[in-house]
Amino acid sequence: MGNMLRDLSGKFSAATRALRPSEVREILALTENRKVLSLAGGLPGPEVFPKEDLARIASRVVEELGDSALQYSPTLGVMPFREAVADFVRSKGVKVLSDDRVAVTTGSQEAIYLLAMTLINPKDAIIVESPTYLAALNVFRYYGAEFVSVPLDENGMKTELLEDKIKEAKSKGLNVKLVYTVATCHNPTGVIMPDDRRKELLEVASKYDLLVIEDDPYSFFVFDEVPFTPLKTIDSEGRVIYLGTFSKILAPGLRLGYMVADRQITRMVELAKQMVDLHSSTLSQYIALYALKEGVVERTIQKARVVYREKRDIMVESLEKYMPEGSHWFKPRGGLFAFIYLPDGVDTSDMLPMAIERGVAYVPGRSFFSDGSGVNAMRINFSYLPPDKLREGIRLIAETAKDYMKSKGK
Amino acid sequence: MGNMLRDLSGKFSAATRALRPSEVREILALTENRKVLSLAGGLPGPEVFPKEDLARIASRVVEELGDSALQYSPTLGVMPFREAVADFVRSKGVKVLSDDRVAVTTGSQEAIYLLAMTLINPKDAIIVESPTYLAALNVFRYYGAEFVSVPLDENGMKTELLEDKIKEAKSKGLNVKLVYTVATCHNPTGVIMPDDRRKELLEVASKYDLLVIEDDPYSFFVFDEVPFTPLKTIDSEGRVIYLGTFSKILAPGLRLGYMVADRQITRMVELAKQMVDLHSSTLSQYIALYALKEGVVERTIQKARVVYREKRDIMVESLEKYMPEGSHWFKPRGGLFAFIYLPDGVDTSDMLPMAIERGVAYVPGRSFFSDGSGVNAMRINFSYLPPDKLREGIRLIAETAKDYMKSKGK
């Protein structure tokens, strides 16, 4: 029996008009069950998953601690896990202030969502790197934010432009409220912001009373010797909201992110999270807790760093070998991604169906800019595919690009 | 070092003014680490958790299927799990239409949240039982909904009042958009709506073009022989959005709920969920998939039904024995809760601190009404505590009530 209510569009809320499909999620869906080499997602290489350790830990946690691990748990997270997260970030040089609290979230995506929900009013302006992480852009945009885009170079956000940008935004009547930055192993470019710029960023934040969201999923994967200090550590005013995740250092399937922030912000996030999902998986939290305690997280980081560095090198080598003349990119100092600019005239969104047809996927660059630039750019991921497939994927992208250019008479 | 930004309240979005603490979550936090017998939450009895089975399954899933089970996964859920959920609900007599799709959510709380986000405009009116599930009320209220409260009796919502209520709401200029109902083993009263009322409800929904959210966490735990048909099964117009959860039939710590609804609604929920948390725990989904396949879910349901019926009987016996004269309640036909009315003059919110002091917690009744009634009511849970503690908890509540009444000169 079919449905009689054929068109439900009249039932949807006005807010759904601001819902835009996530480019990455849609490409993932498109390539699912197809023989496509995906350089689109931000997936860890499965070879770094500590499967044996996690199998043992999962079994033990359920059997011995099941009364707690299988039960409902507090909205901000299981207390021993929150404490272990605080210890962990401290051990990585992230300063935790006395007024800070840890919130466990369903991936760091949820932290970004909850922060947008609790901080953003329409017409609030958010300072972002240009390009920046597309899913953050989507969430902030959904909540009506405007963006102040600050260009970046191989040292990250050009902080010397910040004040002028802020003044310009204010002159347009915007309320400049916060900075969202992936300062370390930037997504999508892989660059790292040095400390002088970090200090300048925080000085400006202090001067203009801005909050700073330091989204830090990748700082464990720095491949070249680049000294940097977490913004959270430089900050002594409680302005920095620090976001981390277990997705890259343990397993994304657990859906565990965390936020370390002033307790007023954490409390507001708690109230929002009570409505959104009550709490994140208790079982995942116990598994991650024991993975931290037993050194599994640390070993996974060490292993992943080696594996990803090797893949990064293979990627750079393949880019140099295959990409059409006139292409350029930042060599990623860390992280999981590279951002490639193809020659002018290439529209990577337009080219994507051809690439998928040929058996390879990437994310078009436009999605990473708040202003529609990046038409000829693309993000590729190098952590997921095994080396030979990675090489092959890049070769296929390059071939597609050359054919595309030919077809356009370039 | 302390924070210098002492007051962040100016940073919060206007929407946070609508954030109200969840009474249940706050009471849970209040009673955490205290020797309080909690009848407040909706926690399964840990003795029904299939710990050995889940330990074995968790270990096997991570070890053998870790490349998938530890990885990112599609927003609406892992395909074999979505299919298994469809088979499962069908096996329970829930009709799945050809245009329906399954969405996996982070607990059914998230399904309610995503539905509110995608369906509710300010001033939309939602028809609810009075009383009804408080967390749904909170979410709908946050999105600006108005409520049309329909009283219930031992047969659930008094559907004969529906049309008049709708007309009244329309005359006030409200857009009556949907019905939210816990028709089977109602929360908080435990009553079950018979089929004649279900049919009337759907006729009215059809006449006034309403969507119907059938929130169904408890229908596996019917203790008395009461015949009923899921609203989803009676519906042939694709109006019913069916919500279920693994929290009560496997383990809440997995945070797995599901929605079966028309694909237009599922698609909108997918776009919203991409922003909120990308997807729910892949590991939890694989664990639940194998728990379904191997009959662990079915065995857990059978066991829980026996355990909870026994506890229900102990609760009713204890209520009859201890509660002050003039108290009354519905005998729950199923589910995890009973809703108790104390004599007039008792304010259960006012009395709660005394009860916690005495070592027992419940949820004040007011939270379950959209209109502030229920001052002398309370919800108690009977699934969580072992029988002797359950008896003792009810005795303590009764004593507190008697003292409270004495102190007020009743």
Tab-separated table of N, CA and C in Angstrom, chain A residues 1-3 5-8 11-14 16 19 21-22 25-26 32 42-44 46 51 55 59 62-63 67 70-75 97 99 106 109-110 113 117-121 142 177 209 236-237 247-248 251-253 255 262 264 267-268 271 274-283 287, chain B residues 1-3 5-8 11-14 16 19 21-22 25-26 32 42 44 46 49 51 55 59 62-63 67 70-75 97 99 106 109-110 113 117-121 142 177 209 236-237 247-248 251-255 262 264 267-268 271 274-283:
chain	number	residue	atom	x	y	z
A	1	MET	N	0.847	-1.193	0.000
A	1	MET	CA	0.000	0.000	0.000
A	1	MET	C	0.883	1.244	0.000
A	2	GLY	N	0.620	2.142	-0.869
A	2	GLY	CA	1.442	3.352	-0.963
A	2	GLY	C	0.938	4.414	-0.009
A	3	ASN	N	1.630	5.497	0.065
A	3	ASN	CA	1.184	6.610	0.890
A	3	ASN	C	0.269	7.496	0.064
A	5	LEU	N	-0.388	10.739	1.223
A	5	LEU	CA	0.139	12.087	1.440
A	5	LEU	C	1.385	12.264	0.593
A	6	ARG	N	1.264	12.627	-0.652
A	6	ARG	CA	2.446	12.596	-1.506
A	6	ARG	C	3.427	13.718	-1.240
A	7	ASP	N	2.921	14.911	-0.981
A	7	ASP	CA	3.830	16.036	-0.825
A	7	ASP	C	3.764	16.573	0.598
A	8	LEU	N	4.826	16.347	1.336
A	8	LEU	CA	4.845	16.775	2.727
A	8	LEU	C	5.567	18.106	2.904
A	11	LYS	N	4.622	20.667	5.363
A	11	LYS	CA	4.694	20.348	6.786
A	11	LYS	C	6.014	20.780	7.424
A	12	PHE	N	6.984	21.093	6.611
A	12	PHE	CA	8.313	21.336	7.188
A	12	PHE	C	8.430	22.739	7.777
A	13	SER	N	9.306	22.851	8.754
A	13	SER	CA	9.499	24.132	9.419
A	13	SER	C	10.244	25.091	8.502
A	14	ALA	N	10.084	26.380	8.767
A	14	ALA	CA	10.789	27.399	7.989
A	14	ALA	C	12.297	27.166	8.073
A	16	THR	N	13.939	24.555	7.921
A	16	THR	CA	14.480	23.560	6.994
A	16	THR	C	14.961	24.201	5.701
A	19	LEU	N	18.526	24.240	5.661
A	19	LEU	CA	19.245	22.961	5.696
A	19	LEU	C	19.887	22.686	4.343
A	21	PRO	N	22.493	20.093	2.272
A	21	PRO	CA	23.172	18.803	2.388
A	21	PRO	C	24.665	19.012	2.646
A	22	SER	N	25.246	18.192	3.505
A	22	SER	CA	26.691	18.221	3.704
A	22	SER	C	27.341	17.593	2.476
A	25	ARG	N	29.058	14.219	3.235
A	25	ARG	CA	28.113	13.131	3.512
A	25	ARG	C	27.407	12.679	2.224
A	26	GLU	N	27.073	13.644	1.386
A	26	GLU	CA	26.361	13.299	0.161
A	26	GLU	C	27.281	12.536	-0.797
A	32	GLU	N	28.956	5.100	-1.892
A	32	GLU	CA	28.739	3.868	-1.137
A	32	GLU	C	28.371	2.746	-2.111
A	42	GLY	N	36.972	12.188	5.617
A	42	GLY	CA	38.117	12.407	6.500
A	42	GLY	C	38.334	11.149	7.312
A	43	LEU	N	38.277	10.007	6.620
A	43	LEU	CA	38.302	8.726	7.324
A	43	LEU	C	39.715	8.320	7.715
A	44	PRO	N	39.873	7.849	8.953
A	44	PRO	CA	41.144	7.243	9.339
A	44	PRO	C	41.404	5.997	8.491
A	46	PRO	N	41.802	2.314	8.194
A	46	PRO	CA	41.367	1.241	9.103
A	46	PRO	C	42.536	0.417	9.641
A	51	LYS	N	42.163	-2.931	16.713
A	51	LYS	CA	41.018	-3.834	16.807
A	51	LYS	C	41.134	-4.842	17.938
A	55	ALA	N	38.614	-4.919	21.005
A	55	ALA	CA	37.758	-6.100	21.172
A	55	ALA	C	37.843	-6.589	22.627
A	59	SER	N	34.755	-6.140	25.410
A	59	SER	CA	34.216	-7.322	26.069
A	59	SER	C	34.307	-7.188	27.591
A	62	VAL	N	31.841	-4.486	29.035
A	62	VAL	CA	30.446	-4.929	29.079
A	62	VAL	C	30.258	-5.967	30.180
A	63	GLU	N	31.184	-6.902	30.246
A	63	GLU	CA	31.010	-8.007	31.191
A	63	GLU	C	31.190	-7.550	32.642
A	67	ASP	N	26.660	-3.014	34.273
A	67	ASP	CA	25.583	-2.306	34.975
A	67	ASP	C	25.673	-0.801	34.750
A	70	LEU	N	26.264	-0.085	30.232
A	70	LEU	CA	25.102	-0.286	29.354
A	70	LEU	C	23.931	0.622	29.735
A	71	GLN	N	24.106	1.389	30.796
A	71	GLN	CA	23.004	2.178	31.364
A	71	GLN	C	23.022	3.623	30.855
A	72	TYR	N	21.950	4.348	31.108
A	72	TYR	CA	21.947	5.797	30.901
A	72	TYR	C	23.072	6.421	31.730
A	73	SER	N	23.518	7.602	31.306
A	73	SER	CA	24.596	8.268	32.041
A	73	SER	C	24.427	9.784	31.958
A	74	PRO	N	25.213	10.531	32.740
A	74	PRO	CA	25.003	11.985	32.793
A	74	PRO	C	25.226	12.663	31.432
A	75	THR	N	24.550	13.768	31.241
A	75	THR	CA	24.558	14.459	29.948
A	75	THR	C	25.962	14.910	29.537
A	97	LEU	N	41.817	25.416	32.649
A	97	LEU	CA	41.677	26.411	33.715
A	97	LEU	C	40.779	25.883	34.830
A	99	ASP	N	38.200	27.104	36.072
A	99	ASP	CA	36.777	27.258	35.775
A	99	ASP	C	36.332	26.472	34.553
A	106	THR	N	28.695	13.774	21.053
A	106	THR	CA	28.556	12.713	20.057
A	106	THR	C	29.348	13.114	18.809
A	109	GLN	N	31.481	17.022	15.930
A	109	GLN	CA	30.404	17.664	15.178
A	109	GLN	C	29.319	18.160	16.128
A	110	GLU	N	28.955	17.327	17.100
A	110	GLU	CA	27.891	17.745	18.008
A	110	GLU	C	28.321	18.936	18.848
A	113	TYR	N	27.769	21.873	16.767
A	113	TYR	CA	26.336	22.137	16.670
A	113	TYR	C	25.810	22.794	17.954
A	117	MET	N	24.160	26.462	18.492
A	117	MET	CA	22.821	26.576	19.069
A	117	MET	C	22.814	27.528	20.264
A	118	THR	N	23.858	27.491	21.059
A	118	THR	CA	23.850	28.261	22.303
A	118	THR	C	24.541	29.623	22.170
A	119	LEU	N	25.286	29.844	21.092
A	119	LEU	CA	26.026	31.105	20.989
A	119	LEU	C	25.556	32.022	19.860
A	120	ILE	N	25.017	31.462	18.794
A	120	ILE	CA	24.838	32.265	17.587
A	120	ILE	C	23.435	32.846	17.447
A	121	ASN	N	23.382	34.139	17.339
A	121	ASN	CA	22.164	34.817	16.909
A	121	ASN	C	22.311	35.170	15.433
A	142	TYR	N	23.517	27.768	9.216
A	142	TYR	CA	22.149	27.367	9.574
A	142	TYR	C	21.601	28.252	10.699
A	177	LYS	N	31.350	38.004	17.057
A	177	LYS	CA	31.249	37.298	18.333
A	177	LYS	C	32.363	36.310	18.577
A	209	ASP	N	36.884	41.405	22.646
A	209	ASP	CA	36.049	40.537	23.487
A	209	ASP	C	35.385	39.407	22.693
A	236	SER	N	44.632	33.120	28.808
A	236	SER	CA	44.454	33.094	30.262
A	236	SER	C	43.146	33.777	30.649
A	237	GLU	N	42.319	34.063	29.676
A	237	GLU	CA	41.081	34.789	29.957
A	237	GLU	C	39.827	33.929	29.812
A	247	SER	N	37.825	10.438	17.228
A	247	SER	CA	37.598	9.853	15.906
A	247	SER	C	38.897	9.552	15.185
A	248	LYS	N	39.908	10.380	15.374
A	248	LYS	CA	41.147	10.192	14.622
A	248	LYS	C	42.209	9.465	15.440
A	251	ALA	N	38.807	5.687	17.208
A	251	ALA	CA	37.883	5.154	16.205
A	251	ALA	C	36.681	6.074	16.074
A	252	PRO	N	36.382	6.521	14.847
A	252	PRO	CA	35.237	7.418	14.660
A	252	PRO	C	33.903	6.745	14.938
A	253	GLY	N	33.866	5.409	14.799
A	253	GLY	CA	32.623	4.679	15.023
A	253	GLY	C	32.115	4.774	16.448
A	255	ARG	N	31.876	7.589	18.001
A	255	ARG	CA	31.216	8.915	18.061
A	255	ARG	C	31.480	9.604	19.387
A	262	ASP	N	34.954	27.074	29.549
A	262	ASP	CA	34.447	27.694	30.769
A	262	ASP	C	33.123	27.055	31.190
A	264	GLN	N	30.412	28.180	32.350
A	264	GLN	CA	29.159	28.809	31.912
A	264	GLN	C	28.761	28.296	30.529
A	267	ARG	N	27.779	24.571	30.820
A	267	ARG	CA	26.442	24.416	31.374
A	267	ARG	C	25.371	24.648	30.297
A	268	MET	N	25.586	25.655	29.477
A	268	MET	CA	24.604	25.940	28.428
A	268	MET	C	24.580	24.781	27.420
A	271	LEU	N	22.540	21.924	28.856
A	271	LEU	CA	21.079	22.086	28.711
A	271	LEU	C	20.636	21.786	27.281
A	274	GLN	N	20.830	17.983	26.670
A	274	GLN	CA	19.710	17.253	27.289
A	274	GLN	C	18.569	17.097	26.289
A	275	MET	N	18.343	18.132	25.509
A	275	MET	CA	17.260	18.083	24.523
A	275	MET	C	17.643	17.285	23.283
A	276	VAL	N	18.901	17.406	22.876
A	276	VAL	CA	19.305	16.854	21.586
A	276	VAL	C	19.428	15.330	21.639
A	277	ASP	N	20.168	14.810	22.626
A	277	ASP	CA	20.324	13.349	22.663
A	277	ASP	C	20.512	12.777	24.073
A	278	LEU	N	20.202	13.548	25.089
A	278	LEU	CA	20.338	13.154	26.507
A	278	LEU	C	21.802	12.991	26.919
A	279	HIS	N	22.516	12.125	26.200
A	279	HIS	CA	23.934	11.922	26.477
A	279	HIS	C	24.527	11.090	25.350
A	280	SER	N	25.854	11.021	25.308
A	280	SER	CA	26.515	10.211	24.281
A	280	SER	C	26.696	8.778	24.785
A	281	SER	N	26.970	7.866	23.849
A	281	SER	CA	27.035	6.442	24.194
A	281	SER	C	27.881	6.174	25.441
A	282	THR	N	27.240	5.601	26.439
A	282	THR	CA	27.955	5.252	27.667
A	282	THR	C	28.999	4.188	27.372
A	283	LEU	N	28.631	3.221	26.558
A	283	LEU	CA	29.555	2.139	26.232
A	283	LEU	C	30.810	2.695	25.550
A	287	ILE	N	34.679	2.401	26.863
A	287	ILE	CA	35.717	1.825	26.000
A	287	ILE	C	36.868	2.821	25.840
B	1	MET	N	45.507	29.335	37.486
B	1	MET	CA	45.093	30.648	36.975
B	1	MET	C	43.587	30.653	36.737
B	2	GLY	N	42.917	31.642	37.201
B	2	GLY	CA	41.469	31.696	37.031
B	2	GLY	C	41.101	32.363	35.724
B	3	ASN	N	39.843	32.392	35.442
B	3	ASN	CA	39.393	33.067	34.222
B	3	ASN	C	39.134	34.527	34.535
B	5	LEU	N	37.213	36.378	32.239
B	5	LEU	CA	35.882	36.620	31.681
B	5	LEU	C	34.854	36.033	32.618
B	6	ARG	N	34.432	36.737	33.631
B	6	ARG	CA	33.583	36.102	34.630
B	6	ARG	C	32.159	35.855	34.164
B	7	ASP	N	31.582	36.799	33.454
B	7	ASP	CA	30.180	36.654	33.091
B	7	ASP	C	30.042	36.530	31.572
B	8	LEU	N	29.694	35.347	31.142
B	8	LEU	CA	29.582	35.105	29.711
B	8	LEU	C	28.148	35.210	29.212
B	11	LYS	N	27.142	36.508	25.932
B	11	LYS	CA	27.581	35.809	24.724
B	11	LYS	C	26.551	34.810	24.214
B	12	PHE	N	25.565	34.483	25.021
B	12	PHE	CA	24.672	33.392	24.630
B	12	PHE	C	23.613	33.850	23.639
B	13	SER	N	23.158	32.923	22.837
B	13	SER	CA	22.159	33.239	21.829
B	13	SER	C	20.809	33.482	22.483
B	14	ALA	N	19.951	34.206	21.786
B	14	ALA	CA	18.603	34.465	22.288
B	14	ALA	C	17.868	33.149	22.539
B	16	THR	N	18.863	30.520	23.830
B	16	THR	CA	19.152	29.867	25.117
B	16	THR	C	18.142	30.271	26.182
B	19	LEU	N	15.924	27.540	26.830
B	19	LEU	CA	16.482	26.275	27.343
B	19	LEU	C	16.079	26.095	28.795
B	21	PRO	N	16.166	23.371	32.023
B	21	PRO	CA	16.769	22.106	32.453
B	21	PRO	C	15.750	20.979	32.398
B	22	SER	N	16.165	19.797	31.978
B	22	SER	CA	15.297	18.633	32.034
B	22	SER	C	15.175	18.195	33.483
B	25	ARG	N	16.879	14.803	34.168
B	25	ARG	CA	18.342	14.865	34.118
B	25	ARG	C	18.900	15.608	35.338
B	26	GLU	N	18.204	16.654	35.759
B	26	GLU	CA	18.699	17.438	36.892
B	26	GLU	C	18.558	16.635	38.188
B	32	GLU	N	23.132	11.710	41.981
B	32	GLU	CA	24.342	10.972	41.654
B	32	GLU	C	25.273	10.980	42.869
B	42	GLY	N	14.011	6.786	33.974
B	42	GLY	CA	13.287	5.717	33.286
B	42	GLY	C	14.276	4.613	32.991
B	44	PRO	N	16.188	1.101	32.815
B	44	PRO	CA	15.939	-0.341	32.869
B	44	PRO	C	16.607	-0.924	34.114
B	46	PRO	N	19.168	-3.112	35.695
B	46	PRO	CA	20.405	-3.663	35.136
B	46	PRO	C	20.413	-5.197	35.105
B	49	PHE	N	19.988	-6.564	31.625
B	49	PHE	CA	20.995	-6.375	30.575
B	49	PHE	C	21.630	-7.726	30.221
B	51	LYS	N	24.417	-9.065	29.607
B	51	LYS	CA	25.832	-8.700	29.625
B	51	LYS	C	26.741	-9.705	28.928
B	55	ALA	N	28.849	-8.823	25.677
B	55	ALA	CA	30.317	-8.848	25.761
B	55	ALA	C	30.887	-9.664	24.606
B	59	SER	N	32.898	-7.951	21.358
B	59	SER	CA	34.246	-8.393	21.048
B	59	SER	C	34.339	-8.897	19.605
B	62	VAL	N	33.997	-6.029	16.961
B	62	VAL	CA	35.203	-5.199	16.828
B	62	VAL	C	36.313	-5.982	16.132
B	63	GLU	N	36.486	-7.215	16.537
B	63	GLU	CA	37.602	-7.992	15.992
B	63	GLU	C	37.381	-8.369	14.531
B	67	ASP	N	36.907	-2.970	10.733
B	67	ASP	CA	37.132	-1.989	9.665
B	67	ASP	C	35.866	-1.177	9.382
B	70	LEU	N	34.203	0.258	13.440
B	70	LEU	CA	34.917	1.344	14.119
B	70	LEU	C	34.991	2.606	13.256
B	71	GLN	N	34.468	2.534	12.049
B	71	GLN	CA	34.631	3.619	11.068
B	71	GLN	C	33.408	4.559	11.072
B	72	TYR	N	33.543	5.692	10.428
B	72	TYR	CA	32.390	6.548	10.122
B	72	TYR	C	31.356	5.739	9.348
B	73	SER	N	30.101	6.163	9.403
B	73	SER	CA	29.055	5.435	8.682
B	73	SER	C	27.968	6.406	8.219
B	74	PRO	N	27.046	5.943	7.378
B	74	PRO	CA	26.055	6.874	6.814
B	74	PRO	C	25.165	7.512	7.882
B	75	THR	N	24.693	8.697	7.580
B	75	THR	CA	23.936	9.496	8.550
B	75	THR	C	22.666	8.791	9.017
B	97	LEU	N	5.367	1.116	5.287
B	97	LEU	CA	4.870	1.400	3.946
B	97	LEU	C	6.011	1.441	2.946
B	99	ASP	N	6.849	3.669	0.955
B	99	ASP	CA	7.537	4.964	0.933
B	99	ASP	C	8.214	5.293	2.252
B	106	THR	N	20.441	8.894	17.724
B	106	THR	CA	21.175	8.763	18.985
B	106	THR	C	20.164	8.778	20.132
B	109	GLN	N	15.366	10.198	21.877
B	109	GLN	CA	15.398	11.631	22.171
B	109	GLN	C	15.834	12.422	20.941
B	110	GLU	N	16.868	11.939	20.263
B	110	GLU	CA	17.344	12.686	19.101
B	110	GLU	C	16.299	12.703	17.994
B	113	TYR	N	14.005	15.390	18.844
B	113	TYR	CA	14.664	16.675	18.609
B	113	TYR	C	14.701	17.004	17.108
B	117	MET	N	12.950	20.075	15.114
B	117	MET	CA	13.777	20.985	14.310
B	117	MET	C	13.243	21.106	12.882
B	118	THR	N	12.778	20.006	12.331
B	118	THR	CA	12.397	20.015	10.919
B	118	THR	C	10.898	20.254	10.698
B	119	LEU	N	10.084	20.145	11.751
B	119	LEU	CA	8.641	20.289	11.549
B	119	LEU	C	8.025	21.521	12.206
B	120	ILE	N	8.613	21.989	13.307
B	120	ILE	CA	7.887	22.959	14.120
B	120	ILE	C	8.271	24.404	13.826
B	121	ASN	N	7.289	25.192	13.485
B	121	ASN	CA	7.434	26.644	13.455
B	121	ASN	C	6.830	27.213	14.727
B	142	TYR	N	10.764	24.377	23.171
B	142	TYR	CA	11.964	25.109	22.747
B	142	TYR	C	11.806	25.625	21.322
B	177	LYS	N	-0.621	21.191	13.769
B	177	LYS	CA	0.209	20.465	12.812
B	177	LYS	C	0.335	18.984	13.094
B	209	ASP	N	-5.672	16.866	8.392
B	209	ASP	CA	-4.349	16.766	7.761
B	209	ASP	C	-3.207	16.933	8.765
B	236	SER	N	-2.944	4.344	6.750
B	236	SER	CA	-2.581	3.987	5.375
B	236	SER	C	-2.238	5.229	4.559
B	237	GLU	N	-2.124	6.362	5.234
B	237	GLU	CA	-1.887	7.617	4.527
B	237	GLU	C	-0.482	8.173	4.736
B	247	SER	N	16.810	1.306	23.924
B	247	SER	CA	17.173	1.611	25.313
B	247	SER	C	16.497	0.675	26.302
B	248	LYS	N	15.263	0.277	26.021
B	248	LYS	CA	14.535	-0.543	26.990
B	248	LYS	C	14.586	-2.029	26.645
B	251	ALA	N	19.896	-2.013	25.701
B	251	ALA	CA	20.693	-1.246	26.659
B	251	ALA	C	20.699	0.229	26.271
B	252	PRO	N	20.325	1.103	27.210
B	252	PRO	CA	20.297	2.534	26.883
B	252	PRO	C	21.684	3.114	26.619
B	253	GLY	N	22.709	2.483	27.190
B	253	GLY	CA	24.067	2.978	27.019
B	253	GLY	C	24.552	2.941	25.582
B	254	LEU	N	23.855	2.175	24.718
B	254	LEU	CA	24.219	2.154	23.295
B	254	LEU	C	23.747	3.424	22.588
B	255	ARG	N	22.762	4.120	23.159
B	255	ARG	CA	22.161	5.326	22.547
B	255	ARG	C	21.685	5.051	21.130
B	262	ASP	N	7.756	8.347	6.479
B	262	ASP	CA	7.790	8.675	5.052
B	262	ASP	C	9.158	9.217	4.656
B	264	GLN	N	10.134	11.520	2.734
B	264	GLN	CA	10.336	12.975	2.721
B	264	GLN	C	10.741	13.473	4.106
B	267	ARG	N	14.260	12.133	4.911
B	267	ARG	CA	15.296	12.897	4.216
B	267	ARG	C	15.594	14.210	4.962
B	268	MET	N	14.540	14.866	5.430
B	268	MET	CA	14.753	16.129	6.137
B	268	MET	C	15.493	15.862	7.455
B	271	LEU	N	19.189	15.442	6.737
B	271	LEU	CA	19.925	16.700	6.568
B	271	LEU	C	20.190	17.365	7.916
B	274	GLN	N	22.905	15.371	9.793
B	274	GLN	CA	24.258	15.635	9.277
B	274	GLN	C	24.913	16.772	10.061
B	275	MET	N	24.115	17.761	10.419
B	275	MET	CA	24.657	18.898	11.162
B	275	MET	C	24.837	18.598	12.637
B	276	VAL	N	23.907	17.814	13.194
B	276	VAL	CA	23.880	17.636	14.646
B	276	VAL	C	24.990	16.702	15.120
B	277	ASP	N	25.106	15.531	14.502
B	277	ASP	CA	26.146	14.600	14.983
B	277	ASP	C	26.699	13.670	13.892
B	278	LEU	N	26.485	14.012	12.636
B	278	LEU	CA	26.927	13.210	11.478
B	278	LEU	C	26.241	11.860	11.406
B	279	HIS	N	26.368	11.069	12.461
B	279	HIS	CA	25.685	9.773	12.513
B	279	HIS	C	25.784	9.233	13.932
B	280	SER	N	25.014	8.188	14.226
B	280	SER	CA	25.064	7.579	15.563
B	280	SER	C	26.150	6.510	15.601
B	281	SER	N	26.536	6.123	16.811
B	281	SER	CA	27.652	5.185	16.988
B	281	SER	C	27.554	3.969	16.065
B	282	THR	N	28.569	3.820	15.212
B	282	THR	CA	28.606	2.670	14.313
B	282	THR	C	28.738	1.387	15.121
B	283	LEU	N	29.578	1.430	16.137
B	283	LEU	CA	29.784	0.240	16.960
B	283	LEU	C	28.474	-0.202	17.611
